[in-house]
mmCIF file of C-alpha atoms and ligand atoms in Angstrom:
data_model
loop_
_atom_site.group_PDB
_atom_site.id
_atom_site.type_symbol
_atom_site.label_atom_id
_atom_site.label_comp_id
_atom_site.label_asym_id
_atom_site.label_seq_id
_atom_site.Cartn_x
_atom_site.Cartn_y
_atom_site.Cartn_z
ATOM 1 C CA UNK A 1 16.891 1.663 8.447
ATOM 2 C CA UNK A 2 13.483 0.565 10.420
ATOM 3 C CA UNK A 3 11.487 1.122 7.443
ATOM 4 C CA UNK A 4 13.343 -0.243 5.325
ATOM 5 C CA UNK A 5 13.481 -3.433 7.853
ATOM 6 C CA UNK A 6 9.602 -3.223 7.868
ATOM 7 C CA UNK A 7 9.269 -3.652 3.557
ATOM 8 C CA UNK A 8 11.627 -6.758 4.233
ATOM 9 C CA UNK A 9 9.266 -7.781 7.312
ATOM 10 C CA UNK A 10 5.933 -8.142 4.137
ATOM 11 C CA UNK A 11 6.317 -11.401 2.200
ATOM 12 C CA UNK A 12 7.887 -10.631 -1.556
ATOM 13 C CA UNK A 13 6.112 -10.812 -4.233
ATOM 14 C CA UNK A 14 7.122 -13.609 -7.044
ATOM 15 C CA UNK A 15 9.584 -11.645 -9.660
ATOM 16 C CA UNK A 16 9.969 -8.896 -7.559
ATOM 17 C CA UNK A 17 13.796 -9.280 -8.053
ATOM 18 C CA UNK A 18 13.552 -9.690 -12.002
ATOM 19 C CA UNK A 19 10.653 -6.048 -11.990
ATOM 20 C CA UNK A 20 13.422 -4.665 -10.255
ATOM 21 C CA UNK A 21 15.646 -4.868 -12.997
ATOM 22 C CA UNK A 22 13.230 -4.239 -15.162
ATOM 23 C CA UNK A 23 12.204 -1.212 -13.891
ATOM 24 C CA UNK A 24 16.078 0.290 -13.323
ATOM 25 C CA UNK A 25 16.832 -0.162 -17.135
ATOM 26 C CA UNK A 26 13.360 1.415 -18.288
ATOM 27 C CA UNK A 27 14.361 4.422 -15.784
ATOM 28 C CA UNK A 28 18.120 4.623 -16.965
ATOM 29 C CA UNK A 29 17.206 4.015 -21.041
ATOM 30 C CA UNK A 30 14.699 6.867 -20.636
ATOM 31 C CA UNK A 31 16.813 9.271 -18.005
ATOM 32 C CA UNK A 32 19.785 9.260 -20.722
ATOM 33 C CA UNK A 33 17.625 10.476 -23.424
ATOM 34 C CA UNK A 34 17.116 13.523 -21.418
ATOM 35 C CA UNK A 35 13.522 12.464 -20.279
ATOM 36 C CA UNK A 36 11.883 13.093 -16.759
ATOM 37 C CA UNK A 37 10.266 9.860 -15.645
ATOM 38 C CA UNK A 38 7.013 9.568 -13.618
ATOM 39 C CA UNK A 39 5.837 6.716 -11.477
ATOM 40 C CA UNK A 40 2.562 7.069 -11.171
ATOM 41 C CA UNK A 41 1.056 4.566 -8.239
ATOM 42 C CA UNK A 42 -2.741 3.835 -8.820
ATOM 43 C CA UNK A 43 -5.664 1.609 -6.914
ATOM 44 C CA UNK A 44 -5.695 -0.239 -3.686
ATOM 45 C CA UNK A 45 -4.112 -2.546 -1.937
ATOM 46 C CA UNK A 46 -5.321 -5.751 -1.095
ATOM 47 C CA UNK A 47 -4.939 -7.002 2.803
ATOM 48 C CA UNK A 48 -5.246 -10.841 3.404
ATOM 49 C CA UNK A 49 -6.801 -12.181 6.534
ATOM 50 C CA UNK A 50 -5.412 -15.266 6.710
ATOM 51 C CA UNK A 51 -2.111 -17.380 5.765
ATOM 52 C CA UNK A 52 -3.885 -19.330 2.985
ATOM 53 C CA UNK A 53 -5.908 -16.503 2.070
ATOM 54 C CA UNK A 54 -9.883 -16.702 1.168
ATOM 55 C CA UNK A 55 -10.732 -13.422 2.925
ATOM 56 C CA UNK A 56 -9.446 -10.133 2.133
ATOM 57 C CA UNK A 57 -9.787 -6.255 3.385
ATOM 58 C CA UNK A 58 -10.008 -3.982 0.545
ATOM 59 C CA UNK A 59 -10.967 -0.429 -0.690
ATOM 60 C CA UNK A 60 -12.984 1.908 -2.832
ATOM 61 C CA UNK A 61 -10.044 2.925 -5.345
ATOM 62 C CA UNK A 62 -10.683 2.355 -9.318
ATOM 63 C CA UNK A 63 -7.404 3.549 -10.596
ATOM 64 C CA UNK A 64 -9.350 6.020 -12.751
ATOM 65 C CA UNK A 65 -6.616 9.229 -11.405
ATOM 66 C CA UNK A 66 -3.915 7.273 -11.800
ATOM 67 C CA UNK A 67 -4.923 5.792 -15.435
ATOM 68 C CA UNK A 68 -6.005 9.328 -16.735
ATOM 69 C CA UNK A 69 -3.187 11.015 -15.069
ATOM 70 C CA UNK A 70 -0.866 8.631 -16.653
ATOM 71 C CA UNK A 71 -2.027 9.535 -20.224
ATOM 72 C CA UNK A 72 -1.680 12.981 -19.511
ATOM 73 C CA UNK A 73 1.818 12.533 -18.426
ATOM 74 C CA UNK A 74 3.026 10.385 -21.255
ATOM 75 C CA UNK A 75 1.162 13.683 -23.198
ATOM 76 C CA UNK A 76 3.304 16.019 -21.796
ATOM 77 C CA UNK A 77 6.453 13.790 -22.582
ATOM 78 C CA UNK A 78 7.346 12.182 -19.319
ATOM 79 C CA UNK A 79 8.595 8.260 -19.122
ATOM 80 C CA UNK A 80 5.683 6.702 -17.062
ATOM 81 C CA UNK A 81 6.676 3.868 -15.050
ATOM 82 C CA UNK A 82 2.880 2.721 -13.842
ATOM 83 C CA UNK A 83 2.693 0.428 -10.866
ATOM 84 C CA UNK A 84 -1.175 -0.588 -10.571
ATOM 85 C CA UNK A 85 -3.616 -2.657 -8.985
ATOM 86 C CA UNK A 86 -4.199 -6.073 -10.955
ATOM 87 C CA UNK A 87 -7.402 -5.250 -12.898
ATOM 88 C CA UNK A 88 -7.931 -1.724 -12.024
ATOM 89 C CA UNK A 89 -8.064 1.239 -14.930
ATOM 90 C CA UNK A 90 -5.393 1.051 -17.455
ATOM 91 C CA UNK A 91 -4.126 3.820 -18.847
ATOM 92 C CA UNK A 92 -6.042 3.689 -22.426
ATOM 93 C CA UNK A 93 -8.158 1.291 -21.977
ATOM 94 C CA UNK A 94 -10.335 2.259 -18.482
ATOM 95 C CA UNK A 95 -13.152 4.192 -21.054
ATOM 96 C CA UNK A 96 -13.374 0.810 -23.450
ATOM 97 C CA UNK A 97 -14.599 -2.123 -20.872
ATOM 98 C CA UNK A 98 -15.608 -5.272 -22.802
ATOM 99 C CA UNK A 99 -19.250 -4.815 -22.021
ATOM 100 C CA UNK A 100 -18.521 -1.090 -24.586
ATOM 101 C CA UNK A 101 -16.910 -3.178 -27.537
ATOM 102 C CA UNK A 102 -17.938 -6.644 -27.284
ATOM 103 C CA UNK A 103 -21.440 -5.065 -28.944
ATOM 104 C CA UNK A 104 -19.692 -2.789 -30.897
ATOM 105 C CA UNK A 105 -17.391 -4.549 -32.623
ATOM 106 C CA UNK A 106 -17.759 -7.523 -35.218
ATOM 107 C CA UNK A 107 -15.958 -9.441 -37.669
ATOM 108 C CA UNK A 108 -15.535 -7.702 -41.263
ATOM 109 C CA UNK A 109 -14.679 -10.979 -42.765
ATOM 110 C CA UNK A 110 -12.148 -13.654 -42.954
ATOM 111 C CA UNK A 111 -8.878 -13.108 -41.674
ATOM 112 C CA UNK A 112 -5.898 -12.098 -44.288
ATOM 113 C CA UNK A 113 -2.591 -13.725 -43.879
ATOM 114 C CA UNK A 114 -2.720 -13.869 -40.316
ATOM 115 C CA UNK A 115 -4.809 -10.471 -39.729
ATOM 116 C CA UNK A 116 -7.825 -10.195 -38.092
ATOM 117 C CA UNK A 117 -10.437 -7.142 -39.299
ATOM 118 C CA UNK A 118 -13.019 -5.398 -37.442
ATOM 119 C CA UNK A 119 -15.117 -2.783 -37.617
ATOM 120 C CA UNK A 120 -17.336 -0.725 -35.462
ATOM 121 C CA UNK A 121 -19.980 1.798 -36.502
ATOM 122 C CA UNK A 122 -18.192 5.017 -36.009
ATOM 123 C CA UNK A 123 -20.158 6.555 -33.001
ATOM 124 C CA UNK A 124 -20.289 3.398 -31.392
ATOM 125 C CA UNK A 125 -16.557 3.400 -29.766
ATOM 126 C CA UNK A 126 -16.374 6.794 -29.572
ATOM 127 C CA UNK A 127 -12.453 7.905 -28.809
ATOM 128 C CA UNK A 128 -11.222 4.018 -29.386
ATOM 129 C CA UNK A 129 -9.365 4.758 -32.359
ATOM 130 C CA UNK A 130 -7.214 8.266 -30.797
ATOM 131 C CA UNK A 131 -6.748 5.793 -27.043
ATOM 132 C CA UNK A 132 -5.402 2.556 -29.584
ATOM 133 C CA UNK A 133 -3.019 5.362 -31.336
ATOM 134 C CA UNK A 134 -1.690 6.774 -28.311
ATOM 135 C CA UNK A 135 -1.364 3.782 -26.444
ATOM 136 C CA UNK A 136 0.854 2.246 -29.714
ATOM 137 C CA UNK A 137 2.664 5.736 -29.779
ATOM 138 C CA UNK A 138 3.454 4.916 -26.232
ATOM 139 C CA UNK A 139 4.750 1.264 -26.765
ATOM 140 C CA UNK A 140 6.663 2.232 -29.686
ATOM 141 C CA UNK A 141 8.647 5.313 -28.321
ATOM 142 C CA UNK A 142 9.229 3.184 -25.192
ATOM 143 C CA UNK A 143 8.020 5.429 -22.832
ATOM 144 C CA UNK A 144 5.500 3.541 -20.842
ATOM 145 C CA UNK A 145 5.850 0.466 -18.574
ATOM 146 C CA UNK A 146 3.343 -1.054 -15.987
ATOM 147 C CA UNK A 147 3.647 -3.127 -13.362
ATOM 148 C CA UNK A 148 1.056 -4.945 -10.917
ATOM 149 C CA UNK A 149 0.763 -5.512 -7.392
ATOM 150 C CA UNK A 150 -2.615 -7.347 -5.786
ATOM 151 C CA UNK A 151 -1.321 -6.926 -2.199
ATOM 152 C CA UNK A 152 -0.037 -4.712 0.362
ATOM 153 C CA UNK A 153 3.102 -6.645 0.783
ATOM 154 C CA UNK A 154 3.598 -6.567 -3.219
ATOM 155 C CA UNK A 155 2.799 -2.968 -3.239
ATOM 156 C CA UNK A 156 5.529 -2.220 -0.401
ATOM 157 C CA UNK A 157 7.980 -3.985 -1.967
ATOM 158 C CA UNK A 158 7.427 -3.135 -5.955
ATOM 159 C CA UNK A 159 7.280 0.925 -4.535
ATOM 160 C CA UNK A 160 11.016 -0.386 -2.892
ATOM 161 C CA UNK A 161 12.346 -1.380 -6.381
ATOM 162 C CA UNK A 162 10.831 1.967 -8.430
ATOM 163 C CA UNK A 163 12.229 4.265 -5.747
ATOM 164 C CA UNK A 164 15.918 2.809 -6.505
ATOM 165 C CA UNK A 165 15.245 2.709 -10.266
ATOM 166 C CA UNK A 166 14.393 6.842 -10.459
ATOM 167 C CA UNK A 167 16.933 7.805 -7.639
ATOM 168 C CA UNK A 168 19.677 7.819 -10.080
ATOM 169 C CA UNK A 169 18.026 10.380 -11.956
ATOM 170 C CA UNK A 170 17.657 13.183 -9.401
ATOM 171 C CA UNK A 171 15.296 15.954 -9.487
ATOM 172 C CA UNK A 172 14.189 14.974 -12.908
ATOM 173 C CA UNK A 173 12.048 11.973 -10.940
ATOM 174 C CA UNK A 174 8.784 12.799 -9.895
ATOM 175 C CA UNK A 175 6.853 10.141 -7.588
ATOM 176 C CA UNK A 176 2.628 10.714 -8.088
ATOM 177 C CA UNK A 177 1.333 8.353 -5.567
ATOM 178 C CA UNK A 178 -2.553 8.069 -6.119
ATOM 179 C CA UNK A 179 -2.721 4.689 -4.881
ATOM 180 C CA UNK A 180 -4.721 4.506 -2.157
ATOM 181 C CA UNK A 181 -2.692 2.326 0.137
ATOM 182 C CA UNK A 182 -4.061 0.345 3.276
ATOM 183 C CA UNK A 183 -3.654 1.436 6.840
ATOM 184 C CA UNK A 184 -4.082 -1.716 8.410
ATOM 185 C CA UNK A 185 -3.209 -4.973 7.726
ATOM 186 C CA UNK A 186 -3.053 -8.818 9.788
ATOM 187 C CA UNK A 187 1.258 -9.576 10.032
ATOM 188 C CA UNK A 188 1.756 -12.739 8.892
ATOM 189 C CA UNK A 189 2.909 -13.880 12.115
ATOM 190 C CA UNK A 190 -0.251 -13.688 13.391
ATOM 191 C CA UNK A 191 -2.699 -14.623 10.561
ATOM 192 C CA UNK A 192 -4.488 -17.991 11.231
ATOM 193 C CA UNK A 193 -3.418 -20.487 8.657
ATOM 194 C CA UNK A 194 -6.711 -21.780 7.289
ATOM 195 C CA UNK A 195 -9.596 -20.307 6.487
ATOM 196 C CA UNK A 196 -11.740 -18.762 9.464
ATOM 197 C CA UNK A 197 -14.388 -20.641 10.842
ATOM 198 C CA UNK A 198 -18.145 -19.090 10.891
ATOM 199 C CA UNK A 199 -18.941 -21.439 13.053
ATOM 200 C CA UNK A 200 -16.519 -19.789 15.503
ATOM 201 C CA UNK A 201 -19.227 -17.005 15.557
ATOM 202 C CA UNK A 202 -18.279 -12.827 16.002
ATOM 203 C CA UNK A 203 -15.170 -12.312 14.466
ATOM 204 C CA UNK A 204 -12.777 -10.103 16.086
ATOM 205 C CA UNK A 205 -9.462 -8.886 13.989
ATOM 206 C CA UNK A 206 -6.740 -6.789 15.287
ATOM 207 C CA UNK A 207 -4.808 -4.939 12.600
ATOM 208 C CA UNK A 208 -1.393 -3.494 12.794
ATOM 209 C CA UNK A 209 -0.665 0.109 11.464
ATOM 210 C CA UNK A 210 0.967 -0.181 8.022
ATOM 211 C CA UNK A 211 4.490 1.873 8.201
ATOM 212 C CA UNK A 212 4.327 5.040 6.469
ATOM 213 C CA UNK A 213 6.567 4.575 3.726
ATOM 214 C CA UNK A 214 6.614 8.301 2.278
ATOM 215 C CA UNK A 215 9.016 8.288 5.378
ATOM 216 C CA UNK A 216 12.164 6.580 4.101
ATOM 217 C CA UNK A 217 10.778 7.335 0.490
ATOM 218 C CA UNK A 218 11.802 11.020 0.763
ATOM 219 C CA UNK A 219 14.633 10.581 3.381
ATOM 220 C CA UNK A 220 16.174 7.683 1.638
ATOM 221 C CA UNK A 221 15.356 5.633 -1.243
ATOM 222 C CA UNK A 222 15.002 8.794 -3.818
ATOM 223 C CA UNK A 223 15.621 12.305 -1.356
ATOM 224 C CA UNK A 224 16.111 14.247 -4.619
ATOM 225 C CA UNK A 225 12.768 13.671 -6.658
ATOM 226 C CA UNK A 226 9.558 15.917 -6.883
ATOM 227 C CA UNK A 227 7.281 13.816 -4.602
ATOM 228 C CA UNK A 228 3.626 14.179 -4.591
ATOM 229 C CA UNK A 229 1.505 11.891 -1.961
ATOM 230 C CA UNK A 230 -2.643 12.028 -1.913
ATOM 231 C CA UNK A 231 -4.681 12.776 0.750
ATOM 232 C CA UNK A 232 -7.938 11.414 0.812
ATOM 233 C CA UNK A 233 -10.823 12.329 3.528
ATOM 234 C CA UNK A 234 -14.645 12.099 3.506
ATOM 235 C CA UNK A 235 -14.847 15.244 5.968
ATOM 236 C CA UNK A 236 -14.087 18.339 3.822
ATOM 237 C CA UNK A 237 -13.468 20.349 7.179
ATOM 238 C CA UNK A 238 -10.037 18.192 7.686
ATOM 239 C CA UNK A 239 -8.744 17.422 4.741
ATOM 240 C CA UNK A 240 -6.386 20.749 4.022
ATOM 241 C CA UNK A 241 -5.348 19.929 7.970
ATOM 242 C CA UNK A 242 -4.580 16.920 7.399
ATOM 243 C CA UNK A 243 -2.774 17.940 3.822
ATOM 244 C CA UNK A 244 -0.629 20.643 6.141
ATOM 245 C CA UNK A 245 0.208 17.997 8.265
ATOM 246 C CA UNK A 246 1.965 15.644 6.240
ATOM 247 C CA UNK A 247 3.706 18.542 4.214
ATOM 248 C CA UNK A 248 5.230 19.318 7.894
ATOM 249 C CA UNK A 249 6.006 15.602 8.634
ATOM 250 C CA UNK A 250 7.464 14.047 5.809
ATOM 251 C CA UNK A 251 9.244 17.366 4.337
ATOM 252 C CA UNK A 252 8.388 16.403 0.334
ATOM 253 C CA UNK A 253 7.321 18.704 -2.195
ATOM 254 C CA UNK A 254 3.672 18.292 -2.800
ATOM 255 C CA UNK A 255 -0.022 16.901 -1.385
ATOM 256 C CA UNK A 256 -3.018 16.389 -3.924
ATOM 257 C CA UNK A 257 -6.048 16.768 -1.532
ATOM 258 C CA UNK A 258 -9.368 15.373 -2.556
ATOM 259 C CA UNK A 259 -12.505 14.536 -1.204
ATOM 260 C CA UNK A 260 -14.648 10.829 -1.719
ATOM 261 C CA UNK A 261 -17.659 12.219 -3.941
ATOM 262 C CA UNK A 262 -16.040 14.688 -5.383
ATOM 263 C CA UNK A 263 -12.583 13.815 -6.297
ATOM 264 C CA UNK A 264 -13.726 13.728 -10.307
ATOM 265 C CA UNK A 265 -14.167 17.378 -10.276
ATOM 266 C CA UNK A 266 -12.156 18.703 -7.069
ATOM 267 C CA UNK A 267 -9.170 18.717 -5.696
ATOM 268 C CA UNK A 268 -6.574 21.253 -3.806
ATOM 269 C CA UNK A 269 -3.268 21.423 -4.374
ATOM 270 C CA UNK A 270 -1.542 21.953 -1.331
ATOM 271 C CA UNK A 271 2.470 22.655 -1.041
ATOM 272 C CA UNK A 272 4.522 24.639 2.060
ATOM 273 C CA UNK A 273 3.110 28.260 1.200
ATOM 274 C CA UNK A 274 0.327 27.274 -1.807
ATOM 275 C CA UNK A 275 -3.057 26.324 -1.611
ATOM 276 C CA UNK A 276 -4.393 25.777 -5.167
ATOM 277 C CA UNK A 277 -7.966 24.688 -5.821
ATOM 278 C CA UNK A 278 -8.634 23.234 -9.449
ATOM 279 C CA UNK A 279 -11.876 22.239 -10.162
ATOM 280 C CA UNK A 280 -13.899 21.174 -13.393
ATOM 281 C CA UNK A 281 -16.752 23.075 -14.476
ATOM 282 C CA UNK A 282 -20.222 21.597 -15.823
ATOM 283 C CA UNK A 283 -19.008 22.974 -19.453
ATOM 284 C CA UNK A 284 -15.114 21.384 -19.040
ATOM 285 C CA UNK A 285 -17.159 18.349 -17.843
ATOM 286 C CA UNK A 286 -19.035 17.890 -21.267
ATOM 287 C CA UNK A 287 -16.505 18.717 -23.526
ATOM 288 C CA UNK A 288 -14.915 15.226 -22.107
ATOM 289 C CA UNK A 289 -11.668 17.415 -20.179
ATOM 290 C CA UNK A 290 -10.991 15.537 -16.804
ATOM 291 C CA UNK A 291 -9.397 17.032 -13.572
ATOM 292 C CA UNK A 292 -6.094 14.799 -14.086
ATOM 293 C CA UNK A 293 -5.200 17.006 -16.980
ATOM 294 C CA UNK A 294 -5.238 20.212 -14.908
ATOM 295 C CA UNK A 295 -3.863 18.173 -11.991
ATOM 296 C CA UNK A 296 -0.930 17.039 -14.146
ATOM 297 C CA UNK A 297 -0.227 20.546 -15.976
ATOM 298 C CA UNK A 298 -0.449 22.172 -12.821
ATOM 299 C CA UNK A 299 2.455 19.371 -11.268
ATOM 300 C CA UNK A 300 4.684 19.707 -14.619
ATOM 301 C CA UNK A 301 5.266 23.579 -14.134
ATOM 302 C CA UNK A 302 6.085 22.888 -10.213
ATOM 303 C CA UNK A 303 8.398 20.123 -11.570
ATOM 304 C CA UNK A 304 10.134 22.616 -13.897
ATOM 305 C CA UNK A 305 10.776 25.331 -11.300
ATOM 306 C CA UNK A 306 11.619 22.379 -8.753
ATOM 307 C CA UNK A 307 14.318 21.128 -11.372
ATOM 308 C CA UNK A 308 15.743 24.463 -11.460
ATOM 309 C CA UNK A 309 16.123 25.295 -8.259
ATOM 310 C CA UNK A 310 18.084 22.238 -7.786
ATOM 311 C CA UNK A 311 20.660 22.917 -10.164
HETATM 312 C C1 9Z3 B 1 -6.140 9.444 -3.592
HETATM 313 O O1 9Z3 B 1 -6.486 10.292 -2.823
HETATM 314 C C2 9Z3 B 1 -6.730 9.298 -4.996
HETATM 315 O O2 9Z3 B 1 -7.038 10.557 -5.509
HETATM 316 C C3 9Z3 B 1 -7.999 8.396 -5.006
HETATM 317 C C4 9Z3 B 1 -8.469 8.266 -6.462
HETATM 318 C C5 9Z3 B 1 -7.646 7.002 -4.454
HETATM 319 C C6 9Z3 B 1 -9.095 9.026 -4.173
HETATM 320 P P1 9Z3 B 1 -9.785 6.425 -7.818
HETATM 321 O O3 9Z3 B 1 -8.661 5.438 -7.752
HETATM 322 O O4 9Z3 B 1 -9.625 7.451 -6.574
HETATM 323 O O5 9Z3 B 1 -9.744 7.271 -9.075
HETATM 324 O O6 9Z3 B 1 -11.129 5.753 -7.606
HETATM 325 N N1 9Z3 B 1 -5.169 8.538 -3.252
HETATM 326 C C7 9Z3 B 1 -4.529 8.458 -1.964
HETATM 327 C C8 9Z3 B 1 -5.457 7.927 -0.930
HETATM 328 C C9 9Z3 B 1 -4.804 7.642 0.390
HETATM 329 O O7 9Z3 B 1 -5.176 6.684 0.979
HETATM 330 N N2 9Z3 B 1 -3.827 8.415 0.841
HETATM 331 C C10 9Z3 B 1 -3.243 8.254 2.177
HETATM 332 C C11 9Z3 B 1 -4.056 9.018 3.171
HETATM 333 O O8 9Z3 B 1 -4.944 9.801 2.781
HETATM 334 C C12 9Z3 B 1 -1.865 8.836 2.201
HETATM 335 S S1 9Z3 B 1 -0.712 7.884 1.327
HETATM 336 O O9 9Z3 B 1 -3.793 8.864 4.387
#
């Protein structure tokens, strides 16, 4: 398979062999308790510039869709396999950075046999105490699992091992790919070795495209799942185009379209014969609701009917 030659052309990441192990038994345990799983891909890829890198191309992405989405699928009862940028929102924990409970929380005396107390004026950490409890619900039942990449390469070849953990379980496999992946990136082959020169003055890159990897995603490594991609734009006036367009070319089920600035309180859902706008209204906004709960309700009840019509 040519794509599947091109994931083997990317350096591998450390591990990757063990995560794929690791990953297969998460998605079997949970597929034979009846459970649909999720992988839910979040943030961006990282693109070195040369061998020994010091310079990288990046993006905008915070992981905030894919951390809230996660929650809400692990709320609805799915097995959420969560394959993330290093240091990008975690599912839980994205609303809590340090600089929120390093000033809210302080020692409440010495520690017990072994445990440590806190405590926090109520309305400082507001939600803390429902995120630890869901998070631990989480852990406990077994249910979620993440998994970093930094890289492009890593990212390629971690999506690799998730697609052939969930293929074994069919339909009931849905693939939620929020991360926003790179388009370009230096081949190794061609990357200097040490770190580039100013002193060489203008610098002048040339960037290969980055193979399309929904392409032997939905052909081959898992043709039976529910497969959503993202497509982001900054021009509103393309983006359901553009949405169309990869409906047409990679035949899968489902395209979350979204725009930059307003991606926190818009976004279209776009299938074969559907066009479905959800957005968040200045009321939803202040009650704390977030567009990744109507995103993932909306997704659930296309999985169901998907599920069926397979059988
Ligand atoms: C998205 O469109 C996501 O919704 C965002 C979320 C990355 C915009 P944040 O992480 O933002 O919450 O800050 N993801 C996919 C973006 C993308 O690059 N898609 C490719 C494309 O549009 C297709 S795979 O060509």
């Amino acid at each position: 398979m040519a794509e599947m030659e091109m994931v083997a052309e990317f350096p591998s990441p450390a591990g990757a062999a063990r995560w794929a192990e690791v990953m297969a038994r998460f998605a079997a345990r949970l597929g034979a308790q009846g459970r649909r799983v999720v992988l839910v891909t979040s943030g961006g890829t990282k693109v070195p510039l040369e061998a020994r890198p010091v310079r990288f191309l990046d993006n905008f992405s915070s992981g905030r869709r894919g951390a809230t989405s996660a929650e809400a699928f692990l709320a609805a009862g799915y097995g959420v396999l969560f394959l993330y940028r290093a240091r990008s929102s975690f599912p839980f924990a994205h609303r809590f950075p340090p600089q929120t409970w390093l000033s809210a929380l302080r020692p409440s005396g010495p520690a017990h046999s072994g445990l440590l107390s806190l405590e926090a004026e109520e309305n400082a950490l507001p939600g803390f105490t429902a995120a630890l409890r869901s998070y631990q619900e989480a852990a406990a039942a077994g249910t979620f699992m993440a998994v970093e990449f930094t890289t492009l390469a890593d990212y390629l070849h971690l999506l690799h091992a998730a697609a052939q953990a969930l293929n074994p379980l069919g339909s009931t496999a849905m693939f939620y790919l929020a991360a926003a992946v790179s388009d370009f990136y230096v081949p190794v082959s061609e990357m200097p070795e040490h770190k580039i020169q100013s002193s060489g003055g203008l610098l002048q890159i040339t960037m290969k495209m980055v193979p399309k990897m929904l392409s032997p995603l939905v052909k081959d490594w898992a043709p039976k799942a529910f497969i959503i991609s993202f497509k982001l734009e900054t021009d509103p006036s393309i983006v359901i185009n553009r949405a169309r367009n990869a409906l047409e070319i990679y035949q899968h089920q489902v395209v979350v379209a979204n725009i930059l600035e307003s991606r926190q309180s818009c976004v279209v859902i776009v299938t074969k014969d559907s066009e479905t706008k959800l957005l968040l209204s200045e009321e939803e906004v202040g009650k704390g609701i977030e567009i990744e709960e109507k995103i993932v309700d909306n997704l659930q009840s296309r999985h169901t009917a998907f599920i069926c019509e397979q059988n």
